[in-house]
Amino acid sequence: MVDVVLPESLRGVEPVRSVRIPARLEYRYTPGAASSRFLRGIAEKRILGERCSVCQKVYVPPRGACPTDGVPTAEQVELAHAGTVVSFCVVNVAFYGQEMEIPYVTANIRLDGSDLPIMHLIQECPADEVRIGMRVEAVWVDDADLGPTLESIRWFRPTGEPDADVDIPGEGVGTGLGSWVGGTAPGEGP
Amino acid sequence: MPLVTEPTRAVQVLSAPLVIEYPFKRTTGPVVGAFLTGLRERILLGTRASDGRVIVPPAESDPVTGDDLTELVEVGPGGEVTTWAWVHHPHPKHPLDRPFAWALVRLDGADTAMLHVVDAGTVDAMRTGMRVEPRWRDEREGAIGDLACFTPEQG
């Protein structure tokens, strides 16, 4: 840190070392038709995905169209409340506005019958026991508190079933995440 | 659990407020820290560059040589408006709740102009080259808002 030369008038006063500059952005969020269908389903304790008529993939939360085939997802599919952890992160760092006690786990969970994971919390088990392939189920808020928000699912908890197999995206293809597992990043190989 | 499927149906689209807030706290470093300390003490500061010019607000690096600038010098408190834009309808996040001017103010002893606010009352009171003086907030904390605004210099 450089030493600065202050004018006489400021010598000996307590220097300012930091400044608070909060940024606040006020939006009105309009989720669109497909996500509104999904959120209204959540308010009824139902998890609704939508299926692409071309590739047959089930998207949840749905966005109303298949990003691969570019067609509307016209078929609604009710999904199980259980799924498999396909990726997770143990949060050990406290931050402003945090609502969970650390350490806690945020996971990508692929619900049975869907092809896209949703992100949610894992609770009711120690953070260091969470693993890829773990079977989990949704824990809902009390019926009186249900609403059109993902917070209607409090978190997911282990079901106790045996672990499921999880395909790592790109594994065996030589691209994407799977090719990192062997220690070589895509494009860095011979 | 068996999958239940049905055609998607029209639905009334939802809408809800969404507020995102970042509670940033930044360390200032010695040069900006000195500038903010000055504001708290009602003293305006610039840095002296290698060519002798005084830069306000203080730059941390020389604009010509890139060297660290370490000599802080007092400027102002009066200054001159070098250019300005009148705000007829302030919005809630503007620094004043009545019409005002955004202005570049070159403080006495400075060679560059600083962006701030001039509380002139009416647009007719504004002109390029006008003399202004600072109006300080009573409660100061070492932030740019300690300098509430500039006002037309009184005779």
mmCIF file of C-alpha atoms in Angstrom:
data_model
loop_
_atom_site.group_PDB
_atom_site.id
_atom_site.type_symbol
_atom_site.label_atom_id
_atom_site.label_comp_id
_atom_site.label_asym_id
_atom_site.label_seq_id
_atom_site.Cartn_x
_atom_site.Cartn_y
_atom_site.Cartn_z
ATOM 1 C CA MET A 1 0.000 0.000 0.000
ATOM 2 C CA VAL A 2 1.418 3.357 -0.996
ATOM 3 C CA ASP A 3 2.063 6.059 1.587
ATOM 4 C CA VAL A 4 0.288 9.276 0.778
ATOM 5 C CA VAL A 5 1.175 12.813 1.810
ATOM 6 C CA LEU A 6 -1.831 14.580 3.310
ATOM 7 C CA PRO A 7 -2.334 18.328 3.611
ATOM 8 C CA GLU A 8 -1.783 19.749 7.115
ATOM 9 C CA SER A 9 -5.539 19.987 7.740
ATOM 10 C CA LEU A 10 -6.024 16.196 7.571
ATOM 11 C CA ARG A 11 -3.010 14.973 9.502
ATOM 12 C CA GLY A 12 -3.907 13.114 12.666
ATOM 13 C CA VAL A 13 -7.572 12.500 11.855
ATOM 14 C CA GLU A 14 -8.939 8.967 11.668
ATOM 15 C CA PRO A 15 -8.763 7.936 7.979
ATOM 16 C CA VAL A 16 -11.689 6.431 6.073
ATOM 17 C CA ARG A 17 -10.744 2.893 5.025
ATOM 18 C CA SER A 18 -13.963 1.494 3.632
ATOM 19 C CA VAL A 19 -17.293 2.618 2.279
ATOM 20 C CA ARG A 20 -20.673 0.910 2.023
ATOM 21 C CA ILE A 21 -22.239 1.113 -1.416
ATOM 22 C CA PRO A 22 -25.261 -1.202 -1.476
ATOM 23 C CA ALA A 23 -26.815 -1.868 -4.866
ATOM 24 C CA ARG A 24 -30.546 -2.549 -4.933
ATOM 25 C CA LEU A 25 -32.443 -3.619 -8.028
ATOM 26 C CA GLU A 26 -36.234 -3.651 -7.921
ATOM 27 C CA TYR A 27 -37.854 -5.844 -10.522
ATOM 28 C CA ARG A 28 -41.292 -7.156 -11.267
ATOM 29 C CA TYR A 29 -40.799 -10.795 -12.228
ATOM 30 C CA THR A 30 -43.197 -12.245 -14.771
ATOM 31 C CA PRO A 31 -42.349 -15.899 -15.293
ATOM 32 C CA GLY A 32 -44.343 -16.443 -18.497
ATOM 33 C CA ALA A 33 -46.970 -19.058 -19.329
ATOM 34 C CA ALA A 34 -44.969 -22.273 -18.857
ATOM 35 C CA SER A 35 -43.384 -21.318 -15.535
ATOM 36 C CA SER A 36 -46.754 -19.983 -14.347
ATOM 37 C CA ARG A 37 -48.256 -23.418 -15.051
ATOM 38 C CA PHE A 38 -45.386 -24.958 -13.093
ATOM 39 C CA LEU A 39 -45.717 -22.570 -10.142
ATOM 40 C CA ARG A 40 -49.509 -22.938 -9.981
ATOM 41 C CA GLY A 41 -48.921 -26.683 -9.855
ATOM 42 C CA ILE A 42 -46.475 -26.222 -6.982
ATOM 43 C CA ALA A 43 -49.182 -24.313 -5.094
ATOM 44 C CA GLU A 44 -51.296 -27.502 -5.399
ATOM 45 C CA LYS A 45 -48.377 -29.673 -4.246
ATOM 46 C CA ARG A 46 -47.874 -31.016 -7.784
ATOM 47 C CA ILE A 47 -44.620 -30.898 -9.763
ATOM 48 C CA LEU A 48 -45.436 -30.404 -13.441
ATOM 49 C CA GLY A 49 -42.911 -30.759 -16.244
ATOM 50 C CA GLU A 50 -43.494 -30.473 -19.965
ATOM 51 C CA ARG A 51 -42.456 -32.965 -22.650
ATOM 52 C CA CYS A 52 -40.962 -32.216 -26.057
ATOM 53 C CA SER A 53 -42.937 -34.050 -28.766
ATOM 54 C CA VAL A 54 -39.756 -34.514 -30.842
ATOM 55 C CA CYS A 55 -37.010 -35.653 -28.445
ATOM 56 C CA GLN A 56 -39.407 -36.788 -25.684
ATOM 57 C CA LYS A 57 -37.355 -35.024 -22.999
ATOM 58 C CA VAL A 58 -39.287 -33.755 -19.982
ATOM 59 C CA TYR A 59 -38.254 -30.317 -18.811
ATOM 60 C CA VAL A 60 -38.843 -29.099 -15.278
ATOM 61 C CA PRO A 61 -39.243 -26.280 -14.535
ATOM 62 C CA PRO A 62 -40.653 -25.927 -18.050
ATOM 63 C CA ARG A 63 -39.883 -22.934 -20.240
ATOM 64 C CA GLY A 64 -42.606 -23.684 -22.784
ATOM 65 C CA ALA A 65 -40.358 -24.854 -25.603
ATOM 66 C CA CYS A 66 -37.632 -27.406 -26.259
ATOM 67 C CA PRO A 67 -34.264 -25.648 -26.625
ATOM 68 C CA THR A 68 -32.978 -28.472 -28.868
ATOM 69 C CA ASP A 69 -35.916 -28.917 -31.202
ATOM 70 C CA GLY A 70 -37.453 -25.455 -31.025
ATOM 71 C CA VAL A 71 -41.023 -26.722 -30.660
ATOM 72 C CA PRO A 72 -43.582 -25.873 -27.955
ATOM 73 C CA THR A 73 -43.791 -28.421 -25.157
ATOM 74 C CA ALA A 74 -47.494 -29.142 -25.456
ATOM 75 C CA GLU A 75 -47.719 -32.130 -23.119
ATOM 76 C CA GLN A 76 -47.764 -31.634 -19.369
ATOM 77 C CA VAL A 77 -46.283 -34.378 -17.190
ATOM 78 C CA GLU A 78 -46.772 -34.753 -13.455
ATOM 79 C CA LEU A 79 -43.544 -35.856 -11.835
ATOM 80 C CA ALA A 80 -42.631 -37.819 -8.745
ATOM 81 C CA HIS A 81 -41.600 -35.940 -5.629
ATOM 82 C CA ALA A 82 -38.433 -38.041 -5.443
ATOM 83 C CA GLY A 83 -35.287 -37.935 -7.494
ATOM 84 C CA THR A 84 -31.543 -38.424 -7.631
ATOM 85 C CA VAL A 85 -28.722 -36.035 -6.727
ATOM 86 C CA VAL A 86 -26.736 -35.459 -9.930
ATOM 87 C CA SER A 87 -24.481 -32.705 -8.572
ATOM 88 C CA PHE A 88 -24.120 -30.812 -5.327
ATOM 89 C CA CYS A 89 -22.192 -28.127 -3.484
ATOM 90 C CA VAL A 90 -21.496 -27.902 0.249
ATOM 91 C CA VAL A 91 -21.805 -24.269 1.289
ATOM 92 C CA ASN A 92 -19.311 -23.447 4.049
ATOM 93 C CA VAL A 93 -19.187 -19.690 3.636
ATOM 94 C CA ALA A 94 -21.489 -17.331 5.482
ATOM 95 C CA PHE A 95 -22.897 -14.435 3.474
ATOM 96 C CA TYR A 96 -25.363 -11.580 3.869
ATOM 97 C CA GLY A 97 -28.967 -12.685 3.634
ATOM 98 C CA GLN A 98 -28.172 -16.361 4.204
ATOM 99 C CA GLU A 99 -31.153 -18.234 5.580
ATOM 100 C CA MET A 100 -29.588 -21.654 6.139
ATOM 101 C CA GLU A 101 -27.163 -22.635 8.846
ATOM 102 C CA ILE A 102 -23.752 -23.573 7.403
ATOM 103 C CA PRO A 103 -22.610 -26.059 6.324
ATOM 104 C CA TYR A 104 -25.557 -26.853 4.075
ATOM 105 C CA VAL A 105 -25.948 -28.508 0.710
ATOM 106 C CA THR A 106 -27.363 -27.144 -2.512
ATOM 107 C CA ALA A 107 -27.901 -29.859 -5.095
ATOM 108 C CA ASN A 108 -29.016 -30.463 -8.629
ATOM 109 C CA ILE A 109 -31.760 -33.055 -8.301
ATOM 110 C CA ARG A 110 -33.187 -34.904 -11.289
ATOM 111 C CA LEU A 111 -36.743 -35.847 -10.408
ATOM 112 C CA ASP A 112 -37.890 -39.290 -11.526
ATOM 113 C CA GLY A 113 -39.472 -38.962 -14.961
ATOM 114 C CA SER A 114 -37.662 -35.742 -15.900
ATOM 115 C CA ASP A 115 -34.549 -35.063 -17.945
ATOM 116 C CA LEU A 116 -33.363 -31.809 -16.409
ATOM 117 C CA PRO A 117 -32.314 -31.311 -12.792
ATOM 118 C CA ILE A 118 -33.792 -28.657 -10.525
ATOM 119 C CA MET A 119 -31.716 -26.925 -7.883
ATOM 120 C CA HIS A 120 -32.764 -27.234 -4.261
ATOM 121 C CA LEU A 121 -31.487 -27.780 -0.733
ATOM 122 C CA ILE A 122 -30.632 -31.098 0.922
ATOM 123 C CA GLN A 123 -31.376 -31.308 4.650
ATOM 124 C CA GLU A 124 -32.027 -33.905 7.346
ATOM 125 C CA CYS A 125 -28.633 -35.515 6.769
ATOM 126 C CA PRO A 126 -25.052 -34.422 7.498
ATOM 127 C CA ALA A 127 -23.552 -32.358 4.664
ATOM 128 C CA ASP A 128 -20.622 -34.740 4.267
ATOM 129 C CA GLU A 129 -22.926 -37.684 3.571
ATOM 130 C CA VAL A 130 -24.481 -36.132 0.469
ATOM 131 C CA ARG A 131 -23.215 -37.784 -2.729
ATOM 132 C CA ILE A 132 -23.939 -38.036 -6.422
ATOM 133 C CA GLY A 133 -26.520 -40.783 -6.910
ATOM 134 C CA MET A 134 -28.181 -40.259 -3.513
ATOM 135 C CA ARG A 135 -31.959 -40.737 -3.606
ATOM 136 C CA VAL A 136 -33.908 -37.816 -2.142
ATOM 137 C CA GLU A 137 -37.527 -36.715 -1.734
ATOM 138 C CA ALA A 138 -39.260 -33.370 -1.389
ATOM 139 C CA VAL A 139 -40.280 -32.079 2.040
ATOM 140 C CA TRP A 140 -43.189 -29.684 1.574
ATOM 141 C CA VAL A 141 -44.296 -26.822 3.772
ATOM 142 C CA ASP A 142 -47.601 -27.187 5.612
ATOM 143 C CA ASP A 143 -50.566 -27.217 3.218
ATOM 144 C CA ALA A 144 -51.769 -23.873 4.572
ATOM 145 C CA ASP A 145 -48.455 -22.311 3.525
ATOM 146 C CA LEU A 146 -48.376 -23.673 -0.047
ATOM 147 C CA GLY A 147 -47.986 -21.007 -2.708
ATOM 148 C CA PRO A 148 -46.775 -20.524 -6.292
ATOM 149 C CA THR A 149 -43.106 -20.551 -5.284
ATOM 150 C CA LEU A 150 -40.339 -23.151 -5.086
ATOM 151 C CA GLU A 151 -40.181 -22.296 -1.383
ATOM 152 C CA SER A 152 -43.297 -24.472 -1.073
ATOM 153 C CA ILE A 153 -40.736 -27.271 -1.108
ATOM 154 C CA ARG A 154 -38.807 -26.718 2.096
ATOM 155 C CA TRP A 155 -35.931 -28.944 0.995
ATOM 156 C CA PHE A 156 -35.153 -32.484 -0.084
ATOM 157 C CA ARG A 157 -34.123 -35.279 2.289
ATOM 158 C CA PRO A 158 -32.628 -38.750 1.753
ATOM 159 C CA THR A 159 -35.157 -41.529 1.102
ATOM 160 C CA GLY A 160 -32.801 -44.260 2.306
ATOM 161 C CA GLU A 161 -33.117 -46.159 -1.000
ATOM 162 C CA PRO A 162 -29.940 -47.556 -2.599
ATOM 163 C CA ASP A 163 -28.005 -45.025 -4.693
ATOM 164 C CA ALA A 164 -28.961 -44.690 -8.347
ATOM 165 C CA ASP A 165 -26.556 -44.637 -11.289
ATOM 166 C CA VAL A 166 -25.937 -41.156 -12.635
ATOM 167 C CA ASP A 167 -24.633 -40.427 -16.101
ATOM 168 C CA ILE A 168 -22.104 -37.639 -15.992
ATOM 169 C CA PRO A 169 -22.779 -35.356 -18.976
ATOM 170 C CA GLY A 170 -20.214 -36.032 -21.706
ATOM 171 C CA GLU A 171 -18.787 -39.101 -20.023
ATOM 172 C CA GLY A 172 -17.648 -41.606 -22.618
ATOM 173 C CA VAL A 173 -18.056 -39.035 -25.359
ATOM 174 C CA GLY A 174 -14.827 -37.145 -24.712
ATOM 175 C CA THR A 175 -16.518 -33.781 -24.335
ATOM 176 C CA GLY A 176 -17.954 -31.809 -21.483
ATOM 177 C CA LEU A 177 -17.739 -32.531 -17.784
ATOM 178 C CA GLY A 178 -17.115 -36.273 -18.195
ATOM 179 C CA SER A 179 -13.809 -35.761 -19.936
ATOM 180 C CA TRP A 180 -12.570 -33.817 -16.901
ATOM 181 C CA VAL A 181 -13.045 -36.771 -14.615
ATOM 182 C CA GLY A 182 -9.901 -38.427 -15.981
ATOM 183 C CA GLY A 183 -7.942 -35.276 -15.290
ATOM 184 C CA THR A 184 -7.693 -33.789 -18.755
ATOM 185 C CA ALA A 185 -9.642 -30.729 -19.743
ATOM 186 C CA PRO A 186 -11.324 -30.687 -23.165
ATOM 187 C CA GLY A 187 -8.920 -29.418 -25.797
ATOM 188 C CA GLU A 188 -5.817 -30.030 -23.677
ATOM 189 C CA GLY A 189 -5.328 -33.653 -24.692
ATOM 190 C CA PRO A 190 -2.768 -34.829 -27.240
ATOM 191 C CA MET B 1 -45.550 -43.049 -8.864
ATOM 192 C CA PRO B 2 -47.188 -43.334 -12.316
ATOM 193 C CA LEU B 3 -46.727 -40.350 -14.566
ATOM 194 C CA VAL B 4 -49.901 -38.426 -15.319
ATOM 195 C CA THR B 5 -49.874 -36.492 -18.561
ATOM 196 C CA GLU B 6 -52.297 -34.017 -20.068
ATOM 197 C CA PRO B 7 -52.133 -31.270 -22.698
ATOM 198 C CA THR B 8 -50.704 -27.989 -21.461
ATOM 199 C CA ARG B 9 -53.432 -25.460 -20.825
ATOM 200 C CA ALA B 10 -53.705 -21.723 -20.900
ATOM 201 C CA VAL B 11 -53.047 -20.208 -17.510
ATOM 202 C CA GLN B 12 -53.122 -16.750 -16.079
ATOM 203 C CA VAL B 13 -49.496 -15.628 -16.003
ATOM 204 C CA LEU B 14 -48.077 -14.851 -12.580
ATOM 205 C CA SER B 15 -46.236 -11.696 -11.606
ATOM 206 C CA ALA B 16 -44.469 -10.765 -8.382
ATOM 207 C CA PRO B 17 -42.009 -8.200 -7.035
ATOM 208 C CA LEU B 18 -38.370 -9.322 -7.101
ATOM 209 C CA VAL B 19 -35.749 -7.320 -5.202
ATOM 210 C CA ILE B 20 -32.072 -8.088 -5.547
ATOM 211 C CA GLU B 21 -29.757 -6.385 -3.096
ATOM 212 C CA TYR B 22 -25.980 -6.476 -2.909
ATOM 213 C CA PRO B 23 -24.657 -5.049 0.383
ATOM 214 C CA PHE B 24 -21.236 -4.159 -0.988
ATOM 215 C CA LYS B 25 -18.572 -2.803 1.338
ATOM 216 C CA ARG B 26 -15.471 -1.670 -0.476
ATOM 217 C CA THR B 27 -12.061 -0.870 0.887
ATOM 218 C CA THR B 28 -10.979 2.465 -0.441
ATOM 219 C CA GLY B 29 -7.193 2.365 -0.557
ATOM 220 C CA PRO B 30 -5.160 5.326 0.712
ATOM 221 C CA VAL B 31 -5.987 7.845 -2.036
ATOM 222 C CA VAL B 32 -9.766 7.475 -2.276
ATOM 223 C CA GLY B 33 -9.763 6.982 1.511
ATOM 224 C CA ALA B 34 -8.073 10.360 1.909
ATOM 225 C CA PHE B 35 -10.633 11.984 -0.413
ATOM 226 C CA LEU B 36 -13.504 10.535 1.641
ATOM 227 C CA THR B 37 -11.790 11.486 4.911
ATOM 228 C CA GLY B 38 -11.584 15.008 3.508
ATOM 229 C CA LEU B 39 -15.307 15.053 2.714
ATOM 230 C CA ARG B 40 -16.056 14.030 6.290
ATOM 231 C CA GLU B 41 -13.892 16.958 7.489
ATOM 232 C CA ARG B 42 -15.385 19.319 4.861
ATOM 233 C CA ILE B 43 -12.114 19.502 2.923
ATOM 234 C CA LEU B 44 -11.864 18.815 -0.823
ATOM 235 C CA LEU B 45 -8.745 17.034 -2.105
ATOM 236 C CA GLY B 46 -7.031 16.213 -5.364
ATOM 237 C CA THR B 47 -3.783 14.485 -6.298
ATOM 238 C CA ARG B 48 -0.875 16.310 -7.918
ATOM 239 C CA ALA B 49 0.243 14.606 -11.126
ATOM 240 C CA SER B 50 3.788 14.423 -12.544
ATOM 241 C CA ASP B 51 3.109 17.356 -14.880
ATOM 242 C CA GLY B 52 1.931 19.496 -11.973
ATOM 243 C CA ARG B 53 -1.771 19.272 -12.717
ATOM 244 C CA VAL B 54 -4.152 18.697 -9.822
ATOM 245 C CA ILE B 55 -6.705 15.949 -10.487
ATOM 246 C CA VAL B 56 -10.043 16.002 -8.647
ATOM 247 C CA PRO B 57 -11.434 13.597 -7.527
ATOM 248 C CA PRO B 58 -7.941 12.290 -6.804
ATOM 249 C CA ALA B 59 -6.574 9.749 -9.273
ATOM 250 C CA GLU B 60 -4.479 6.921 -7.854
ATOM 251 C CA SER B 61 -2.216 6.691 -10.889
ATOM 252 C CA ASP B 62 -0.611 9.349 -13.055
ATOM 253 C CA PRO B 63 -2.600 9.583 -16.308
ATOM 254 C CA VAL B 64 0.629 10.112 -18.314
ATOM 255 C CA THR B 65 3.310 8.003 -16.616
ATOM 256 C CA GLY B 66 1.144 5.480 -14.745
ATOM 257 C CA ASP B 67 3.134 6.063 -11.553
ATOM 258 C CA ASP B 68 1.426 6.054 -8.153
ATOM 259 C CA LEU B 69 0.187 9.496 -7.149
ATOM 260 C CA THR B 70 0.735 10.183 -3.460
ATOM 261 C CA GLU B 71 0.612 13.944 -2.924
ATOM 262 C CA LEU B 72 -2.842 15.061 -1.867
ATOM 263 C CA VAL B 73 -3.551 18.780 -2.060
ATOM 264 C CA GLU B 74 -6.463 20.839 -0.845
ATOM 265 C CA VAL B 75 -8.698 22.454 -3.481
ATOM 266 C CA GLY B 76 -11.836 24.596 -3.466
ATOM 267 C CA PRO B 77 -14.061 24.999 -1.623
ATOM 268 C CA GLY B 78 -15.469 27.179 -4.434
ATOM 269 C CA GLY B 79 -15.426 26.233 -8.088
ATOM 270 C CA GLU B 80 -16.757 26.849 -11.560
ATOM 271 C CA VAL B 81 -19.373 24.944 -13.552
ATOM 272 C CA THR B 82 -17.816 23.812 -16.831
ATOM 273 C CA THR B 83 -20.901 22.087 -18.196
ATOM 274 C CA TRP B 84 -24.278 20.933 -16.869
ATOM 275 C CA ALA B 85 -27.590 19.215 -17.607
ATOM 276 C CA TRP B 86 -30.855 20.158 -15.941
ATOM 277 C CA VAL B 87 -33.076 17.456 -14.438
ATOM 278 C CA HIS B 88 -36.691 18.621 -14.605
ATOM 279 C CA HIS B 89 -38.182 15.539 -12.980
ATOM 280 C CA PRO B 90 -35.939 13.908 -10.374
ATOM 281 C CA HIS B 91 -36.632 10.242 -9.723
ATOM 282 C CA PRO B 92 -36.631 8.707 -6.232
ATOM 283 C CA LYS B 93 -32.982 7.670 -6.330
ATOM 284 C CA HIS B 94 -31.650 11.076 -7.366
ATOM 285 C CA PRO B 95 -29.714 13.019 -4.723
ATOM 286 C CA LEU B 96 -32.264 15.844 -4.566
ATOM 287 C CA ASP B 97 -36.062 15.678 -4.528
ATOM 288 C CA ARG B 98 -36.480 18.879 -6.540
ATOM 289 C CA PRO B 99 -35.255 19.891 -10.021
ATOM 290 C CA PHE B 100 -31.459 20.233 -10.082
ATOM 291 C CA ALA B 101 -28.450 20.182 -12.408
ATOM 292 C CA TRP B 102 -25.891 17.473 -12.905
ATOM 293 C CA ALA B 103 -22.741 19.497 -13.412
ATOM 294 C CA LEU B 104 -19.020 19.240 -13.904
ATOM 295 C CA VAL B 105 -17.438 21.531 -11.314
ATOM 296 C CA ARG B 106 -13.795 22.570 -11.570
ATOM 297 C CA LEU B 107 -12.782 23.441 -8.032
ATOM 298 C CA ASP B 108 -10.383 26.331 -7.402
ATOM 299 C CA GLY B 109 -6.851 24.995 -7.670
ATOM 300 C CA ALA B 110 -7.911 21.916 -9.676
ATOM 301 C CA ASP B 111 -7.194 21.201 -13.327
ATOM 302 C CA THR B 112 -9.994 18.710 -13.871
ATOM 303 C CA ALA B 113 -13.722 18.920 -13.194
ATOM 304 C CA MET B 114 -15.725 16.694 -10.877
ATOM 305 C CA LEU B 115 -19.275 15.457 -11.491
ATOM 306 C CA HIS B 116 -21.710 16.577 -8.829
ATOM 307 C CA VAL B 117 -25.064 18.252 -8.291
ATOM 308 C CA VAL B 118 -25.966 21.945 -8.330
ATOM 309 C CA ASP B 119 -29.051 22.994 -6.397
ATOM 310 C CA ALA B 120 -29.868 26.193 -8.270
ATOM 311 C CA GLY B 121 -33.644 26.298 -7.771
ATOM 312 C CA THR B 122 -34.513 26.949 -11.414
ATOM 313 C CA VAL B 123 -32.880 26.190 -14.741
ATOM 314 C CA ASP B 124 -32.681 29.966 -15.372
ATOM 315 C CA ALA B 125 -30.176 30.250 -12.528
ATOM 316 C CA MET B 126 -27.754 27.895 -14.292
ATOM 317 C CA ARG B 127 -25.035 28.945 -16.700
ATOM 318 C CA THR B 128 -21.689 27.577 -17.797
ATOM 319 C CA GLY B 129 -18.935 29.385 -15.969
ATOM 320 C CA MET B 130 -21.070 30.179 -12.911
ATOM 321 C CA ARG B 131 -19.375 30.124 -9.497
ATOM 322 C CA VAL B 132 -20.574 27.512 -6.985
ATOM 323 C CA GLU B 133 -19.770 26.509 -3.420
ATOM 324 C CA PRO B 134 -20.318 23.279 -1.507
ATOM 325 C CA ARG B 135 -23.214 22.606 0.825
ATOM 326 C CA TRP B 136 -22.211 19.989 3.387
ATOM 327 C CA ARG B 137 -24.467 17.557 5.145
ATOM 328 C CA ASP B 138 -24.688 18.032 8.903
ATOM 329 C CA GLU B 139 -24.035 14.359 9.582
ATOM 330 C CA ARG B 140 -21.064 13.126 7.577
ATOM 331 C CA GLU B 141 -19.691 9.603 7.392
ATOM 332 C CA GLY B 142 -16.876 9.689 4.852
ATOM 333 C CA ALA B 143 -18.870 9.198 1.649
ATOM 334 C CA ILE B 144 -19.588 11.221 -1.489
ATOM 335 C CA GLY B 145 -23.012 12.119 -0.069
ATOM 336 C CA ASP B 146 -21.292 14.130 2.691
ATOM 337 C CA LEU B 147 -21.101 16.808 0.011
ATOM 338 C CA ALA B 148 -24.853 17.286 -0.362
ATOM 339 C CA CYS B 149 -24.564 19.479 -3.446
ATOM 340 C CA PHE B 150 -23.114 22.707 -4.786
ATOM 341 C CA THR B 151 -25.069 25.935 -4.705
ATOM 342 C CA PRO B 152 -24.601 29.226 -6.583
ATOM 343 C CA GLU B 153 -21.932 31.243 -4.776
ATOM 344 C CA GLN B 154 -23.376 34.076 -2.712
ATOM 345 C CA GLY B 155 -21.980 37.523 -3.778
#
